[in-house]
PDB file of C-alpha atoms in Angstrom:
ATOM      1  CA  UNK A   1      29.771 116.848 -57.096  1.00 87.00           C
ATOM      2  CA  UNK A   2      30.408 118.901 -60.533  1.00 82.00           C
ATOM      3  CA  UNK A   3      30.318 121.756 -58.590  1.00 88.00           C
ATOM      4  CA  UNK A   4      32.703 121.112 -55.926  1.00 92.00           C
ATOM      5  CA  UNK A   5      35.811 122.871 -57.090  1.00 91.00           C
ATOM      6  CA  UNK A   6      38.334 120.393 -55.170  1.00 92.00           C
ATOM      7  CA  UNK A   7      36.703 117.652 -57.869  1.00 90.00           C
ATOM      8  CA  UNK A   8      38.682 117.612 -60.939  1.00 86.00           C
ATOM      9  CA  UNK A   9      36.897 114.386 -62.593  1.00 85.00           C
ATOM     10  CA  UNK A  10      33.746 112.191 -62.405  1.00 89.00           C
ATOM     11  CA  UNK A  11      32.940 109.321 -64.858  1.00 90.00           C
ATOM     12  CA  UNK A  12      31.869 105.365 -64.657  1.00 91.00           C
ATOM     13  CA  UNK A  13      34.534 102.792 -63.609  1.00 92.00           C
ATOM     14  CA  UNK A  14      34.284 100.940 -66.974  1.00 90.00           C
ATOM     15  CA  UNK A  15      34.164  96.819 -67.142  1.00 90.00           C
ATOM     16  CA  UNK A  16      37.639  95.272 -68.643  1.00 90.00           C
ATOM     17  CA  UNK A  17      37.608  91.735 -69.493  1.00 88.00           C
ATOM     18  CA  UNK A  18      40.354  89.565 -71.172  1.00 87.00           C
ATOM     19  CA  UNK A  19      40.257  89.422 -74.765  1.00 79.00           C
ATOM     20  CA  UNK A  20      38.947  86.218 -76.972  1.00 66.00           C
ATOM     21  CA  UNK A  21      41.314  83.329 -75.890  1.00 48.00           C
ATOM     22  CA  UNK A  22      43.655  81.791 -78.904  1.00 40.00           C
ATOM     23  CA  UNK A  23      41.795  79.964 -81.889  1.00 39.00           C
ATOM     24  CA  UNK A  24      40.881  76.593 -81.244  1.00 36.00           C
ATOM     25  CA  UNK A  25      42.666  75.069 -83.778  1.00 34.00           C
ATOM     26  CA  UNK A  26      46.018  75.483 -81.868  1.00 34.00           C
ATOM     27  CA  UNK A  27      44.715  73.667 -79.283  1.00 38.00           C
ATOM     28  CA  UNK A  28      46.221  73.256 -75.695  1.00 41.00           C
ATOM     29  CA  UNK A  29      50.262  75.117 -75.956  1.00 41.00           C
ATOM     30  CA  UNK A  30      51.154  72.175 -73.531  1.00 40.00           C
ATOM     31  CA  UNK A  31      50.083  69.475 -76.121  1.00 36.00           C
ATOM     32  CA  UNK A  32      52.995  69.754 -78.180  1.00 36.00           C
ATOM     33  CA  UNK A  33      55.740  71.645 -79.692  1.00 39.00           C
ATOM     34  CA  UNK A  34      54.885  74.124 -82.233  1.00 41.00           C
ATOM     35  CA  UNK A  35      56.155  78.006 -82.759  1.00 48.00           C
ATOM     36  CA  UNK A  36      53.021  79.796 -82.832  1.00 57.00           C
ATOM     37  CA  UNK A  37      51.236  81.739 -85.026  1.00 62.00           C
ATOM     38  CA  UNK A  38      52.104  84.972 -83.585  1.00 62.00           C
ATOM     39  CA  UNK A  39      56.254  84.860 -84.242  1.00 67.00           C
ATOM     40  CA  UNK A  40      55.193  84.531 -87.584  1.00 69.00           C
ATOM     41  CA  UNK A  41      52.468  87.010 -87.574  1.00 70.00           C
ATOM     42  CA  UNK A  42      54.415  90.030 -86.451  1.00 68.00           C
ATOM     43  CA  UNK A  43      57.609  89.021 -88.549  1.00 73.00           C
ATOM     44  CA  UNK A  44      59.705  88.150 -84.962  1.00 69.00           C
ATOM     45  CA  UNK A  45      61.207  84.826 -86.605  1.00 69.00           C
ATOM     46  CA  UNK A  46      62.877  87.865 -88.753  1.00 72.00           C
ATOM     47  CA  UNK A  47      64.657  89.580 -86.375  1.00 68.00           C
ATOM     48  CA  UNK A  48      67.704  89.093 -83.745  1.00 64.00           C
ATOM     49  CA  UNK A  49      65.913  89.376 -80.567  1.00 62.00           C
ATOM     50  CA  UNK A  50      69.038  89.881 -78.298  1.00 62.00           C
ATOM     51  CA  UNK A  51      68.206  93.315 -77.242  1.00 60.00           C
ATOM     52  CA  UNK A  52      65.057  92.142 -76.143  1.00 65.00           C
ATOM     53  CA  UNK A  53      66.119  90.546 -73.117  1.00 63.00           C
ATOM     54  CA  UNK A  54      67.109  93.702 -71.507  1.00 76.00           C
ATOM     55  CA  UNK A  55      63.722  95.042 -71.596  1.00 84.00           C
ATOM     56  CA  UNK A  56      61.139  93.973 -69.023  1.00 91.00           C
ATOM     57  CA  UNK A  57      57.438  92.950 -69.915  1.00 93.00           C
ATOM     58  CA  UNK A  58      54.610  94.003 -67.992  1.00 96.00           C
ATOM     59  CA  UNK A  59      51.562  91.774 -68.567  1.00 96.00           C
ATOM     60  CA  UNK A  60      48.453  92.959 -66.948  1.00 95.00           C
ATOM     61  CA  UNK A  61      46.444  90.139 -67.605  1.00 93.00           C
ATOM     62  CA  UNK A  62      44.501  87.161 -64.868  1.00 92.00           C
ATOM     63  CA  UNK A  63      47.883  86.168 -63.231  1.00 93.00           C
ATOM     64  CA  UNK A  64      50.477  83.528 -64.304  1.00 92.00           C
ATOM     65  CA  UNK A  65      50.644  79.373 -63.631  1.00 90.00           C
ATOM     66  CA  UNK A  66      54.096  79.738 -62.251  1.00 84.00           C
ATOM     67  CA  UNK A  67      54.479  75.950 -62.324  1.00 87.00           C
ATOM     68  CA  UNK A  68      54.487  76.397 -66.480  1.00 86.00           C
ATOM     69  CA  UNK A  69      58.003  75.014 -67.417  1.00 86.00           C
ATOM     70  CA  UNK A  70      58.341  77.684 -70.140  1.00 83.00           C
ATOM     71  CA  UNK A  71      58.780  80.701 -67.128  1.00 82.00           C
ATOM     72  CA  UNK A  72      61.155  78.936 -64.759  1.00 74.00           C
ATOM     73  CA  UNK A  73      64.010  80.980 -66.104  1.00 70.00           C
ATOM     74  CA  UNK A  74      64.654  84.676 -66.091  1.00 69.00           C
ATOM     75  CA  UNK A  75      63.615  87.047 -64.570  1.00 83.00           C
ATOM     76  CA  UNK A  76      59.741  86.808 -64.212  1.00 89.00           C
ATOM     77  CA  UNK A  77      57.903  88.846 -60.765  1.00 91.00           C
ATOM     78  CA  UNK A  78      54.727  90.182 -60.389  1.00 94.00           C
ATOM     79  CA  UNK A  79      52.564  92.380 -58.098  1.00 93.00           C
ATOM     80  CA  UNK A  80      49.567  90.849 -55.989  1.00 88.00           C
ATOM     81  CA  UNK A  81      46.454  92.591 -55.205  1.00 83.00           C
ATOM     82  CA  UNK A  82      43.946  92.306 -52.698  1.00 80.00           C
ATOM     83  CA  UNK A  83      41.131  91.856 -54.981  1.00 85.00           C
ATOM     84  CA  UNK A  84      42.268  89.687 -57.711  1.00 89.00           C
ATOM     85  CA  UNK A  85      44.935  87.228 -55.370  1.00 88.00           C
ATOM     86  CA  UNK A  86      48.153  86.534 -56.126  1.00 92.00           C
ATOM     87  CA  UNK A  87      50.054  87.487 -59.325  1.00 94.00           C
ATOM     88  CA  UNK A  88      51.371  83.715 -59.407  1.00 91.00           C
ATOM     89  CA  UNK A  89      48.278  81.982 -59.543  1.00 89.00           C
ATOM     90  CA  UNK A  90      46.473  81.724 -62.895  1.00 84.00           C
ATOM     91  CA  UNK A  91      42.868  82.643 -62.305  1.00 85.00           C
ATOM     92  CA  UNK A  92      42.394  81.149 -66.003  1.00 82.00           C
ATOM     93  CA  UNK A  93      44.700  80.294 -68.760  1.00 85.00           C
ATOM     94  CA  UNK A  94      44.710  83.634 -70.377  1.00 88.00           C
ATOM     95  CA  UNK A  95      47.186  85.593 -68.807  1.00 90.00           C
ATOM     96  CA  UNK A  96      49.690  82.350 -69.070  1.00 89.00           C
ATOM     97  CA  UNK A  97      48.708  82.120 -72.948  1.00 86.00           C
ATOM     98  CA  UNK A  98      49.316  85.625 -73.543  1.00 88.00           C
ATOM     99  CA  UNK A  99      52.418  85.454 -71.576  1.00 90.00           C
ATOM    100  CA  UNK A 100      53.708  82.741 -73.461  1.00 86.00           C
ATOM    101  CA  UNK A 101      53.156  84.248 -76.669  1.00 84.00           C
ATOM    102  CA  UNK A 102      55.635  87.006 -75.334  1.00 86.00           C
ATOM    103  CA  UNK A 103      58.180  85.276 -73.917  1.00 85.00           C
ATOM    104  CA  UNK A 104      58.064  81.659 -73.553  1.00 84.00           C
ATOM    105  CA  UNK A 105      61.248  79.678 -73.625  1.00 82.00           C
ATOM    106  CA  UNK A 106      62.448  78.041 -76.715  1.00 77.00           C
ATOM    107  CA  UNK A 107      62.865  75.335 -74.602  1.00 80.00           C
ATOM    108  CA  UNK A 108      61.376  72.537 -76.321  1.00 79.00           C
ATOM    109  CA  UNK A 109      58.355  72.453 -74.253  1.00 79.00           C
ATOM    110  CA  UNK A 110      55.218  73.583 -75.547  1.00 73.00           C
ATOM    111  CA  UNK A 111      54.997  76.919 -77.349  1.00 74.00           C
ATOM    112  CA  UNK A 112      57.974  79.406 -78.095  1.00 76.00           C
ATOM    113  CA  UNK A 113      56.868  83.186 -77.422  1.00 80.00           C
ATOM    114  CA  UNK A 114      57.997  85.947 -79.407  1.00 80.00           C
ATOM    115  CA  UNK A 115      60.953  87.073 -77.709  1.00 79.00           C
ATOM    116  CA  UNK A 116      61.895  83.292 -76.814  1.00 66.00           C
ATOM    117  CA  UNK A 117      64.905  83.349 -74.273  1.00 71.00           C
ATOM    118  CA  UNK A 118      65.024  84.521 -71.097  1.00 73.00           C
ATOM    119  CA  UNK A 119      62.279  86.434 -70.152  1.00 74.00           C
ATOM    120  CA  UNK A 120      61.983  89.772 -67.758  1.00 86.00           C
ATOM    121  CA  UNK A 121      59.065  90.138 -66.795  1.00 91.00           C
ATOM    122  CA  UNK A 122      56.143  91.689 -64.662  1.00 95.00           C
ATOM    123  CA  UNK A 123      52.682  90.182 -64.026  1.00 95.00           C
ATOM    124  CA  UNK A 124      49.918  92.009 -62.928  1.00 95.00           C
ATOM    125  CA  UNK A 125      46.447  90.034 -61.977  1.00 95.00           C
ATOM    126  CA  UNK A 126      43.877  92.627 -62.890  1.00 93.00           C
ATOM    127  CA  UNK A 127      40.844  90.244 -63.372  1.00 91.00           C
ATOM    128  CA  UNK A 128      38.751  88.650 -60.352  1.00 86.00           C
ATOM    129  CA  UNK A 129      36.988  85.110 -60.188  1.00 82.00           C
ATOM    130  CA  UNK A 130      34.085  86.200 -62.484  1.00 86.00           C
ATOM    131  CA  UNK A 131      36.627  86.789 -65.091  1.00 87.00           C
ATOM    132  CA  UNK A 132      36.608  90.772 -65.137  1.00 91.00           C
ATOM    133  CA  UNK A 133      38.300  94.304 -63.458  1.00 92.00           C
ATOM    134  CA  UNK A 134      37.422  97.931 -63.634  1.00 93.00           C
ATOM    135  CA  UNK A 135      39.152 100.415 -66.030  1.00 93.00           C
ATOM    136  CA  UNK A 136      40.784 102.227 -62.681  1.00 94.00           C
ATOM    137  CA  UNK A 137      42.496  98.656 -62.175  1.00 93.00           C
ATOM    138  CA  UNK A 138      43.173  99.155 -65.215  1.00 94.00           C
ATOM    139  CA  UNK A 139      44.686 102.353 -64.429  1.00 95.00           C
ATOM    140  CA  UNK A 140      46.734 101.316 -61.124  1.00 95.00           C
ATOM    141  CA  UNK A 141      48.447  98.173 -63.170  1.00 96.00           C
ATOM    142  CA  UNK A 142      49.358 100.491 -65.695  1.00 97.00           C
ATOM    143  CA  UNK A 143      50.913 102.666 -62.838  1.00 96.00           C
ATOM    144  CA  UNK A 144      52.676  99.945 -61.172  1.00 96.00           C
ATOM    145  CA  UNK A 145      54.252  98.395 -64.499  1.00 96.00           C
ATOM    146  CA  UNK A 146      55.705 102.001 -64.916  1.00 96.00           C
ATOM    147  CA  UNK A 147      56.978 102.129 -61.479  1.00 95.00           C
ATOM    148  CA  UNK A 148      58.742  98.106 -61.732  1.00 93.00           C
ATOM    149  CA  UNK A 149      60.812 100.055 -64.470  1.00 94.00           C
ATOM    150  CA  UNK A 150      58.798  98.081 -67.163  1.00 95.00           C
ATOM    151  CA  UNK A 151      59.530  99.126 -70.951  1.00 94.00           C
ATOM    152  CA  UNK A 152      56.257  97.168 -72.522  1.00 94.00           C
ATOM    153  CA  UNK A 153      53.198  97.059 -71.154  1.00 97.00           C
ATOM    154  CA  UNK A 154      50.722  94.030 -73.027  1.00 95.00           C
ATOM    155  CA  UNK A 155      46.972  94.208 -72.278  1.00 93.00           C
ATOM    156  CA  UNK A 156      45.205  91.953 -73.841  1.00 88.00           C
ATOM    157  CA  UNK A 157      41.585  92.969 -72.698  1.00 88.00           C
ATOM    158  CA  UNK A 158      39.029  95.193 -73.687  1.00 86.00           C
ATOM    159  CA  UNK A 159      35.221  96.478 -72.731  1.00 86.00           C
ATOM    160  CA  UNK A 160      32.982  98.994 -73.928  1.00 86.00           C
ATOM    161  CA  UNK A 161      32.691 102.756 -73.272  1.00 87.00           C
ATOM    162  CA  UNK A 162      35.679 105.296 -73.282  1.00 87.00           C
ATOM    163  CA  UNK A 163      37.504 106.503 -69.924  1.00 92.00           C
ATOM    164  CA  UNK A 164      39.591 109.557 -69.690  1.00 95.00           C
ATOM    165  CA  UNK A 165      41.450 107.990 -66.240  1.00 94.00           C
ATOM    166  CA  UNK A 166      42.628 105.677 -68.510  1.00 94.00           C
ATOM    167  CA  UNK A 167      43.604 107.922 -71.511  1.00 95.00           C
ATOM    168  CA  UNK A 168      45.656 109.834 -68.641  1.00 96.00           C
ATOM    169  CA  UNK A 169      47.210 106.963 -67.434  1.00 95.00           C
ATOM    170  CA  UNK A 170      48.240 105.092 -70.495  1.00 95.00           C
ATOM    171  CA  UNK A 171      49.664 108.647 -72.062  1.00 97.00           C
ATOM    172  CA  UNK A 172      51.833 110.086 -68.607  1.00 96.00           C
ATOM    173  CA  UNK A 173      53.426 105.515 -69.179  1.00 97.00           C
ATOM    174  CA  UNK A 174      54.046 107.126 -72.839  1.00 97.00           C
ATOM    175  CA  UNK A 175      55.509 109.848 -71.474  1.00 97.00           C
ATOM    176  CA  UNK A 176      58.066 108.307 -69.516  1.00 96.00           C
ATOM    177  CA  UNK A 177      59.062 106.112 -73.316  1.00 97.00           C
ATOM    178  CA  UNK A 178      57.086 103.201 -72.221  1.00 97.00           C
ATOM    179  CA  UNK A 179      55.744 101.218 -75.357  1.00 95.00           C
ATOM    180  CA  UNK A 180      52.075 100.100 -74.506  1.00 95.00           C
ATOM    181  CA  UNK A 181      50.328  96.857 -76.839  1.00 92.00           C
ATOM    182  CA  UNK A 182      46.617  96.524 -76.758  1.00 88.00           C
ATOM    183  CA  UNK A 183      44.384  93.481 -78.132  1.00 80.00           C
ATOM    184  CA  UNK A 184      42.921  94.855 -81.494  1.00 71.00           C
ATOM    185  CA  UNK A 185      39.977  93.160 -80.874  1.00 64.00           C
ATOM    186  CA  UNK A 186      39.966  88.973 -80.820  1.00 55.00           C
ATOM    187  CA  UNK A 187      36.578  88.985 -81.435  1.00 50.00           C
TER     188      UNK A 187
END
């Protein structure tokens, strides 16, 4: 296939898998009211955060529990995909957790994200039942957060092995001045 000249790339369709969920000593967000760690951790209690609701999110994530009291204002959409279901539809709590530490409403109600008040934002279900994707779904959410008109893309996932599809895609998103935040590493 090397050898065909109308073949411009070959490599493996890397694993992606969330990212370690939060540490168990916060315990369930819905529990009770408490500003979590992460405002405080990257200095947001700090800041005015007005600008921020004129930017749109994109989370790529496993989808978002749309019945979660801390998204039902805003602006919060998402895109569905045949292999993963619908973008509205949690398939785990990660996606909502990581969500919520973005943008959950100081409402009184469980956690308050980073940003806090009214959130604008894009979900993307990447992950399937078994709890994983491939780095060229990867790839397409990254494409399709660029295309909503999203100025932040959050993945909090990870896997082994390198892929230049996604190199390519996450640098042309650069390109076009949108801001991309990947899990360091939870584990």
């Amino acid at each position: 296939l090397l050898n065909n000249p109308h073949i411009k790339l070959i490599e493996e369709d890397q694993v992606r898998k969330p990212s370690a969920l939060f540490n168990d000593d916060i315990g369930n967000p819905m529990d009770k009211q408490i500003t979590p760690y992460a405002v405080y951790q990257s200095q947001a209690d700090q800041l005015s955060l007005n600008t921020a609701s004129n930017m749109k999110v994109c989370v790529i994530d496993t989808g978002l529990d749309s019945s979660n009291p801390d998204f039902l204002s805003g602006t919060v959409d998402g895109t569905n995909d045949s292999g993963t279901g619908n973008w509205f539809e949690a398939g785990g709590e990660h996606g909502t957790h990581v969500a919520g530490t973005i943008a959950a409403l100081n409402n009184g109600i469980g956690v308050r994200g980073v940003i806090g008040t009214n959130p604008n934002m894009h979900i993307i279900k990447v992950f399937n039942e078994a709890g994983w994707g491939y780095s060229s779904d990867l790839v397409n959410a990254i494409n399709t957060c660029k295309n909503n008109g999203s100025d932040v893309i959050n993945m909090s996932l990870g896997g082994t092995g390198s892929s230049i599809s996604e190199k390519n895609g996450i640098k042309a998103a650069y390109d076009a001045g949108v801001l991309l935040i990947a899990a360091a590493g939870n584990d």
